[in-house]
Short mmCIF file of C-alpha atoms in Angstrom, two decimals:
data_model
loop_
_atom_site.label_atom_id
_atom_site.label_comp_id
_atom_site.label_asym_id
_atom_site.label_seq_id
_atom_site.Cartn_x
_atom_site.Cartn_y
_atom_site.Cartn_z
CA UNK A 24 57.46 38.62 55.11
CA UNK A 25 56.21 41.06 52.53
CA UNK A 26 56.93 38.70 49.70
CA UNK A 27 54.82 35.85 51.24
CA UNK A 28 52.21 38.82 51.50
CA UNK A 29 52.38 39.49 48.28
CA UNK A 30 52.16 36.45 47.40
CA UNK A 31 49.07 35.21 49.32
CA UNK A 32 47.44 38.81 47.50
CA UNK A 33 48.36 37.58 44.18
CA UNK A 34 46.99 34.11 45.02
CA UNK A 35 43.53 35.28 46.49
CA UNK A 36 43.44 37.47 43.13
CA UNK A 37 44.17 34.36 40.69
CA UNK A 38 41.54 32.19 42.62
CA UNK A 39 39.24 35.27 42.64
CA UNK A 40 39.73 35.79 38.82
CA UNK A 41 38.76 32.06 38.78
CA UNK A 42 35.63 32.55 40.60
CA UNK A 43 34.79 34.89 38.29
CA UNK A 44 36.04 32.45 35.06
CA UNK A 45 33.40 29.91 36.74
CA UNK A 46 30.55 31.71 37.53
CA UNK A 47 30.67 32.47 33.89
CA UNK A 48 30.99 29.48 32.77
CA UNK A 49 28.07 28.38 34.82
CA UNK A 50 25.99 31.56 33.24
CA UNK A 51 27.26 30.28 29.53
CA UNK A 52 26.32 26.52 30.45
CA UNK A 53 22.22 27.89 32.06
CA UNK A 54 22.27 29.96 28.68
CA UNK A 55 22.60 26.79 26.90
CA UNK A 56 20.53 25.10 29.10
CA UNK A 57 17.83 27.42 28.26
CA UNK A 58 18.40 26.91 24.44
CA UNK A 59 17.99 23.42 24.92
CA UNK A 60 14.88 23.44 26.49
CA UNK A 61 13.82 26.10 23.72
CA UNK A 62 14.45 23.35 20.95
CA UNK A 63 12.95 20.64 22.88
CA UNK A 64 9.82 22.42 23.13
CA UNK A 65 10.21 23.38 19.54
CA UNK A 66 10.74 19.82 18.66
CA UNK A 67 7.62 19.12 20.64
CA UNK A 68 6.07 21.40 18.47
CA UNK A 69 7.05 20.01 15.62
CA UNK A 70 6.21 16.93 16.86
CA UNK A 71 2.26 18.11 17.48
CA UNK A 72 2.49 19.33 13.81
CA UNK A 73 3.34 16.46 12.42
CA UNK A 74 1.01 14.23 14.25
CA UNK A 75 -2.16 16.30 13.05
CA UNK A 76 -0.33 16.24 9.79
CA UNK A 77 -0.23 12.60 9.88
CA UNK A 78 -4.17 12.25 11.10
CA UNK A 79 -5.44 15.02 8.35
CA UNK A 80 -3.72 12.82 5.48
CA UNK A 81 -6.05 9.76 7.06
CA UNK A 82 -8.65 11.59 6.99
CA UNK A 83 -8.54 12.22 3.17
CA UNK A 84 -7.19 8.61 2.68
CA UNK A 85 -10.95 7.66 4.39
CA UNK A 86 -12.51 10.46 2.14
CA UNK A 87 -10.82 8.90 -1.02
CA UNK A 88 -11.33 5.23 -0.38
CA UNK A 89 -15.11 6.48 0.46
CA UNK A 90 -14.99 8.43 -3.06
CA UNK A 91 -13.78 4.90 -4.87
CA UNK A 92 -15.87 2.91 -3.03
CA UNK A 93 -19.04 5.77 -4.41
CA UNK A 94 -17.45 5.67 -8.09
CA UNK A 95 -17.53 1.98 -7.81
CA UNK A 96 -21.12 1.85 -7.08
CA UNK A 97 -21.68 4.39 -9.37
CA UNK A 98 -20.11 2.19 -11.88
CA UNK A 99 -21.97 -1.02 -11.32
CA UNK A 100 -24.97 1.48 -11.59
CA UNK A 101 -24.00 2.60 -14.54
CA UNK A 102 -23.42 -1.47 -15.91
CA UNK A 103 -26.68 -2.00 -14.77
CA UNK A 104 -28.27 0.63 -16.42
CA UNK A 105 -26.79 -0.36 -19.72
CA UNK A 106 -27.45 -4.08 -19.28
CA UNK A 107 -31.62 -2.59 -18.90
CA UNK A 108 -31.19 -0.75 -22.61
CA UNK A 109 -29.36 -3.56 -24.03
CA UNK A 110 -32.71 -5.73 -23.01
CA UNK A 111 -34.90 -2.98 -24.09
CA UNK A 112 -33.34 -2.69 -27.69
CA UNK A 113 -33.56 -6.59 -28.17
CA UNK A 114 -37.50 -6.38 -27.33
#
């Protein structure tokens, strides 16, 4: 009889020990959780950055076609300008 006590004592102690292997497991796997969700939001992040990244460079792709489209008015301007002296020196 004192063997099968033992023997129950050493089995409650194995399924205690584990209890205790699980419940840190569990603790391990919410740690990771939690370092998940970290680099989500991170990513998310990121993700913002980029985006305003993205609408900043087409912004200055608006600004730049609007500076070509200037220089090209400034250019026919300019033609114009020259075509006036060319008639001028003729007179």
């Amino acid at each position: 009889m004192r063997d099968v006590q033992v023997h129950v004592e050493e089995e409650i102690q194995r399924m205690r020990d584990v209890q205790v292997l699980v419940e840190e497991e569990i603790q391990r796997m919410k740690d990771v959780q939690v370092l998940v969700e970290e680099e989500i939001q991170w990513m998310k992040d990121v993700q913002v950055l980029v985006e305003e990244e993205i609408q900043r460079m087409k912004d200055v792709h608006v600004l730049v076609e609007e500076e070509i489209q200037r220089m090209k008015d400034v250019h026919v301007l300019v033609e114009e300008e020259i075509q006036r002296m060319k008639v001028l020196l003729v007179q």
